[in-house]
Coordinates of C-alpha atoms and ligand atoms in Angstrom, one line a residue:
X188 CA 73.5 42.0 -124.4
X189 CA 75.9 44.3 -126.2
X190 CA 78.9 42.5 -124.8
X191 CA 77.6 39.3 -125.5
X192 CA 77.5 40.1 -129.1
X193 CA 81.2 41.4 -129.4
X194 CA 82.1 38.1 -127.7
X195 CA 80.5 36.2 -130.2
X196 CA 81.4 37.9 -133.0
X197 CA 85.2 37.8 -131.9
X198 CA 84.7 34.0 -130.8
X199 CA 83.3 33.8 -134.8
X200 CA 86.0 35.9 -136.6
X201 CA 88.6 33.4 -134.5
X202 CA 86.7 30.8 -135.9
X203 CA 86.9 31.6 -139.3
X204 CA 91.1 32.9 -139.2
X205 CA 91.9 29.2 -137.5
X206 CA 89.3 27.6 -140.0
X207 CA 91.2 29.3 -142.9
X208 CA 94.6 28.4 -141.9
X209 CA 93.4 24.9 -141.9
X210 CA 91.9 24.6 -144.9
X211 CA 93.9 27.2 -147.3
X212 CA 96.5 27.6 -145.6
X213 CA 100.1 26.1 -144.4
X214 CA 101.7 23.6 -147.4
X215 CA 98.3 21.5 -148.1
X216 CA 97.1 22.6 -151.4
X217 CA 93.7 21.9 -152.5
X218 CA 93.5 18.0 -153.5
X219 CA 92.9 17.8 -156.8
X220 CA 95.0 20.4 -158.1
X221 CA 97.9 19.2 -156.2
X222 CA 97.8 15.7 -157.4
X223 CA 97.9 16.8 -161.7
X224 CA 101.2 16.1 -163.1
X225 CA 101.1 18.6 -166.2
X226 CA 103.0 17.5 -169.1
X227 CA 103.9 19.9 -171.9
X228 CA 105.0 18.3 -175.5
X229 CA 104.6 18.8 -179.5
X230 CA 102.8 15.8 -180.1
X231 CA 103.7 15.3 -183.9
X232 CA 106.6 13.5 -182.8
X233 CA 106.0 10.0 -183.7
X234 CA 106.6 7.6 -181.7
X235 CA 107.4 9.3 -178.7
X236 CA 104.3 11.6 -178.9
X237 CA 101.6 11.8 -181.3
X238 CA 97.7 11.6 -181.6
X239 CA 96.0 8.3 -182.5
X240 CA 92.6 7.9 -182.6
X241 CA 92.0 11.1 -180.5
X242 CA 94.0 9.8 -177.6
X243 CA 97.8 11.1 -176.7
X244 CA 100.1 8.0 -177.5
X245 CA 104.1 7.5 -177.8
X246 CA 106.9 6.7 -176.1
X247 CA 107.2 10.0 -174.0
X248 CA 103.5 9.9 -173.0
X249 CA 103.6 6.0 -171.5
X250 CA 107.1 6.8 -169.9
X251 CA 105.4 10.1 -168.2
X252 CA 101.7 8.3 -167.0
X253 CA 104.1 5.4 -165.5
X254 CA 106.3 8.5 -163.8
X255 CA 102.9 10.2 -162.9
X256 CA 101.6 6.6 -161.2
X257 CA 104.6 6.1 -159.0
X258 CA 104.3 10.1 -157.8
X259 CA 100.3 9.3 -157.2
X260 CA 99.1 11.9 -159.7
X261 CA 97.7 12.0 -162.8
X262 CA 99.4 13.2 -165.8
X263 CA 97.7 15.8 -168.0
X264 CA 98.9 16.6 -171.2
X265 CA 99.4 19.9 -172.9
X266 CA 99.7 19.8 -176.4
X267 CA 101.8 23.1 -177.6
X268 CA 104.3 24.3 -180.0
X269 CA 107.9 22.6 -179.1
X270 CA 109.3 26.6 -179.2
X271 CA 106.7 27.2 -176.7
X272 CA 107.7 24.3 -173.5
X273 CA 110.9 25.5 -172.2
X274 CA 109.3 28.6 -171.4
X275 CA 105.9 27.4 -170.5
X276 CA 107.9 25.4 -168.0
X277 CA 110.0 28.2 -166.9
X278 CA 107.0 30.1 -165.8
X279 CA 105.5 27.5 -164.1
X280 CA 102.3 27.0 -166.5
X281 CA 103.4 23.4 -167.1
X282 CA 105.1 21.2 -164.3
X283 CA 107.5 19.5 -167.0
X284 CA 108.4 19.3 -170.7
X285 CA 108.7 15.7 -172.3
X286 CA 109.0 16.3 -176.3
X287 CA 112.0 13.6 -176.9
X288 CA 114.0 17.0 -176.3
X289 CA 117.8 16.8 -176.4
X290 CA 119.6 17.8 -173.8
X291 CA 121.9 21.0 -174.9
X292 CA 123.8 24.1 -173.2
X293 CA 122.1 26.3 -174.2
X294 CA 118.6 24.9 -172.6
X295 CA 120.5 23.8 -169.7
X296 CA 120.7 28.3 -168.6
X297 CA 116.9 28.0 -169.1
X298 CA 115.8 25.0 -167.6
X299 CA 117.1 21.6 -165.7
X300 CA 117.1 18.2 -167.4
X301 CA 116.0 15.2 -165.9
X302 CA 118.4 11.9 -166.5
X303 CA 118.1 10.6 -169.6
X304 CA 115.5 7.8 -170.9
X305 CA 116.3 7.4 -174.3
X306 CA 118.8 8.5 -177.3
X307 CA 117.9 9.9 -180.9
X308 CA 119.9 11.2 -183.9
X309 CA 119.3 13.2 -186.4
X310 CA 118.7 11.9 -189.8
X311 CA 118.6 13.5 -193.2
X312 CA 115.9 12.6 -195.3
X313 CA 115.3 13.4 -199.2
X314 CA 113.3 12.4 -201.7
X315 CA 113.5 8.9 -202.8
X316 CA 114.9 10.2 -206.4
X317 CA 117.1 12.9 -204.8
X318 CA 120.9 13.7 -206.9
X319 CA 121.9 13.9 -203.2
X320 CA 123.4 10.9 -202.3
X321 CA 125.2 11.8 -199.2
X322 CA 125.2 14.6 -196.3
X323 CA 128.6 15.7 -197.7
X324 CA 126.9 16.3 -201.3
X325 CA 125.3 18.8 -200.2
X326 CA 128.3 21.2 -200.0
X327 CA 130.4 22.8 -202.0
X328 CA 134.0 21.1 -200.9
X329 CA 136.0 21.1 -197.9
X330 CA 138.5 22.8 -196.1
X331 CA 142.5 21.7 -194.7
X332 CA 140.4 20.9 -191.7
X333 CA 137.9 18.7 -193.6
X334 CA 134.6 21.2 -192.3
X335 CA 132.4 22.6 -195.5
X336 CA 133.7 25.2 -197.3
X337 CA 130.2 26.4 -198.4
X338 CA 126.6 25.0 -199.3
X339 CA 125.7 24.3 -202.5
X340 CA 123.5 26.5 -204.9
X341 CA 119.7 25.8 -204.7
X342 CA 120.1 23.6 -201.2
X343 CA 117.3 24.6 -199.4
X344 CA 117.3 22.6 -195.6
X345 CA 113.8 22.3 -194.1
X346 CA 113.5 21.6 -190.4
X347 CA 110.8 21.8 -186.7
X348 CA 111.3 25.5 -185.5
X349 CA 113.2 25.4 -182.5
X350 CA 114.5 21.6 -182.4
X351 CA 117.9 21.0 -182.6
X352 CA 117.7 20.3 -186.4
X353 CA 117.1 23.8 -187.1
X354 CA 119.9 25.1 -184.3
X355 CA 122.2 23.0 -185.9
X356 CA 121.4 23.8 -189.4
X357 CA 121.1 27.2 -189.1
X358 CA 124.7 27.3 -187.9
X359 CA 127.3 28.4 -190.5
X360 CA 128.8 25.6 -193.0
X361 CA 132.3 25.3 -191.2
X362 CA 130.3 23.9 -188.3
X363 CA 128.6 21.7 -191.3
X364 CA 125.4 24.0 -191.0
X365 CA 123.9 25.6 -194.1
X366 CA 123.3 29.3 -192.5
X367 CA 120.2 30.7 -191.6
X368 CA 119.1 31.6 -195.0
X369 CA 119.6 28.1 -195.9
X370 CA 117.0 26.9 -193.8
X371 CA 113.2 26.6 -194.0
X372 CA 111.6 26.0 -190.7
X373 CA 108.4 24.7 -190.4
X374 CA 105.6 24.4 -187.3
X375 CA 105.8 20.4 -187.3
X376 CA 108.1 18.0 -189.4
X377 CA 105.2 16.4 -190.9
X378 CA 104.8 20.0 -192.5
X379 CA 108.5 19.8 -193.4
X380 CA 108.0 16.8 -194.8
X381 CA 104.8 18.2 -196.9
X382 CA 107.6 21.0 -198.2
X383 CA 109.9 18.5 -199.3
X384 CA 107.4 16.7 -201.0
X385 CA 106.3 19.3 -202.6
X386 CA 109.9 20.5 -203.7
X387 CA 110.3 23.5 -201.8
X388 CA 113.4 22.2 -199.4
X389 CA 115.8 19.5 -200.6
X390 CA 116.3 17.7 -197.9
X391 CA 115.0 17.6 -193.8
X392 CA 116.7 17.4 -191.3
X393 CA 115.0 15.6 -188.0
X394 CA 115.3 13.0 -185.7
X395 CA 116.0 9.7 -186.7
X396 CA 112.7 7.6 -185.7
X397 CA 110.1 10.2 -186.7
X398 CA 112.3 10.3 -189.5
X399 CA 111.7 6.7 -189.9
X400 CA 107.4 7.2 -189.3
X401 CA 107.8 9.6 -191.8
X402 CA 109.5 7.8 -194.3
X403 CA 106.9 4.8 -193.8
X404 CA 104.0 6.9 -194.2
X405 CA 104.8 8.8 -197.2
X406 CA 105.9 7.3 -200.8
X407 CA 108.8 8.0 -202.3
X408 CA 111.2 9.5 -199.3
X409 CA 114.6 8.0 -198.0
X410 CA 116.7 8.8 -195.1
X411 CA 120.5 9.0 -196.1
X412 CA 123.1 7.0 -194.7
X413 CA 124.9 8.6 -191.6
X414 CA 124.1 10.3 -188.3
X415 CA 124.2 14.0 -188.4
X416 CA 124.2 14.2 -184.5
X417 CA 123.6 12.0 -181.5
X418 CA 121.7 13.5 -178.9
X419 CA 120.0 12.7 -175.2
X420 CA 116.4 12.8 -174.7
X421 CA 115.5 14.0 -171.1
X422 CA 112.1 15.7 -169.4
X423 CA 113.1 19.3 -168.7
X424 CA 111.5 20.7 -165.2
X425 CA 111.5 24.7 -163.9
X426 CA 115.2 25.3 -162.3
X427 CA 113.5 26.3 -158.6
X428 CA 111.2 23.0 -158.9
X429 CA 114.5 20.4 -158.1
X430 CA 111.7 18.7 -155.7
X431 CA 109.7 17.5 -158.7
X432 CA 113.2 16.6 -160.5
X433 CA 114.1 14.4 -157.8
X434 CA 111.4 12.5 -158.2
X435 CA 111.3 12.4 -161.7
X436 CA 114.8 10.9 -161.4
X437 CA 114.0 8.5 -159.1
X438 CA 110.9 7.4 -160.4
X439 CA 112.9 6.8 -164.0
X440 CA 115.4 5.2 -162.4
X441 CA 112.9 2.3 -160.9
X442 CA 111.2 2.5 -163.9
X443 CA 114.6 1.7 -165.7
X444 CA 115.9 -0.7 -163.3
X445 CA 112.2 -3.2 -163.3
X446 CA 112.6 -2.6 -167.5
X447 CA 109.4 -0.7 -167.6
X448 CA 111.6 1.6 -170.2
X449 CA 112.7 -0.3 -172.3
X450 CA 109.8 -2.3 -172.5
X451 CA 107.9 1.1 -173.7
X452 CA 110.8 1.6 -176.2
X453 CA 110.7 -1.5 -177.7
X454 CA 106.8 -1.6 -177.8
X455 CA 107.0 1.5 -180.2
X456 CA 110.4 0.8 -181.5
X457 CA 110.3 -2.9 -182.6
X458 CA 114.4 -3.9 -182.6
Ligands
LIG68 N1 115.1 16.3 -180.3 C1 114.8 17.5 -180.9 C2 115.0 18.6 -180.0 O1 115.0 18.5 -178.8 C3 113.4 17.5 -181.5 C4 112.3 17.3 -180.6 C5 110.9 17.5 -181.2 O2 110.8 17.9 -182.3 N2 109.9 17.2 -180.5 O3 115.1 19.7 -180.4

């Protein structure tokens, strides 16, 4: 009796270990989980992210559910702070980051970039009855090397915490920045836009189509003539996850080549 007992309950331990391995262990991860491509972005970014009748819509977001189709998963989005996605995908709490983020150096030691989908620049915008009728007019003069000598008195530059607009502002006026304590930086643009508005920044500096939505839904703004930067748009993925980059890349890259892209662009971007 006894030793048929120990029999069993090694035949039942044995059991469970091989029934284990099968079902939580090896590279199979549970179903569902597996299959959620989870998208970070700002969405305040119109028109590559933004919310519209309580739904996620843009650019970014069509471009990633087409992506997410072709892998066979289903995209989930994360709405966060655009400070808060490179890290967010560093650590592995989001798979990638789509924000119409430029590609630059400096995010390149932090994360990867997938190829690019789309271009921006950043504009300048100012209020409709603004004495500023140029980028250049906001600084004092220039050097022998035609860079700005200095920023004008009073020129206050408002800008999206962490986007380009406010790295590139915040640099020093000989690399035609305004310094740091020239710069206002706001949680969204829309709230930069409310601080221009309301006269506390002279001018925002942004991308150039939410520049554009911005313009179009508030009176009495203007973008100024010229292109402050030019800049790549790319999804950024965690530097150990180059699996998930490869097919990102390949899955834009049909998705560019059957005009499914541009399509998108030119559905939210009329030419
Ligand atoms: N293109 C800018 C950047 O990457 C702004 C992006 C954004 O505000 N969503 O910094």
């Amino acid at each position: 009796m006894k030793k048929s007992v120990k029999i069993l309950s090694i035949v039942l331990a044995l059991v469970i270990v091989i029934g284990c391995f099968a079902a939580c262990g090896g590279k199979e991860e549970p179903k569902d989980e597996s299959k959620v491509l989870v998208m970070a972005t700002n969405a305040t970014f119109p028109p590559y992210e933004y919310v519209e009748g309580g739904e996620f819509v843009g650019i970014d977001v069509e471009i990633a559910k087409a992506i997410a189709n072709k892998l066979g998963m289903t995209l989930e989005i994360k709405d966060v702070d655009f400070g808060a996605i490179i890290g967010g995908v560093q650590s592995g709490k989001f798979d990638m980051g789509m924000a119409g983020m430029t590609v630059t150096d400096e995010r390149l030691e932090s994360v990867n970039f997938s190829t690019s989908y789309a271009t921006g620049i950043q504009s300048v915008i100012v209020l409709a009855d603004s004495e500023y009728t140029s980028f250049e007019d906001f600084y004092t003069g220039f050097d022998a090397d035609e860079n700005p000598a200095g920023v004008k008195e009073g020129i206050k530059i408002g800008v999206q915490q962490d986007t380009t607009g406010d790295i590139y502002s915040s640099d020093v006026p000989a690399k035609w920045g305004f310094g740091e304590d020239n710069v206002i930086r706001y949680k969204t643009g829309a709230d930069a836009v409310q601080a221009l508005k309301s006269g506390k920044v002279t001018a925002v500096i942004i991308d150039n189509e939410p520049a554009k939505s911005f313009v179009a839904a508030n009176d009495g703004l203007k973008i100024l003539d010229g292109e402050y930067a030019n800049e790549d748009y790319a999804i950024c993925v965690a530097k150990e996850n180059t699996e998930l980059l490869e097919s990102i890349n390949k899955a834009l890259a049909e998705l560019q080549a059957d005009g499914t892209i541009d399509k998108i662009i030119k559905k939210y971007i009329p030419a």
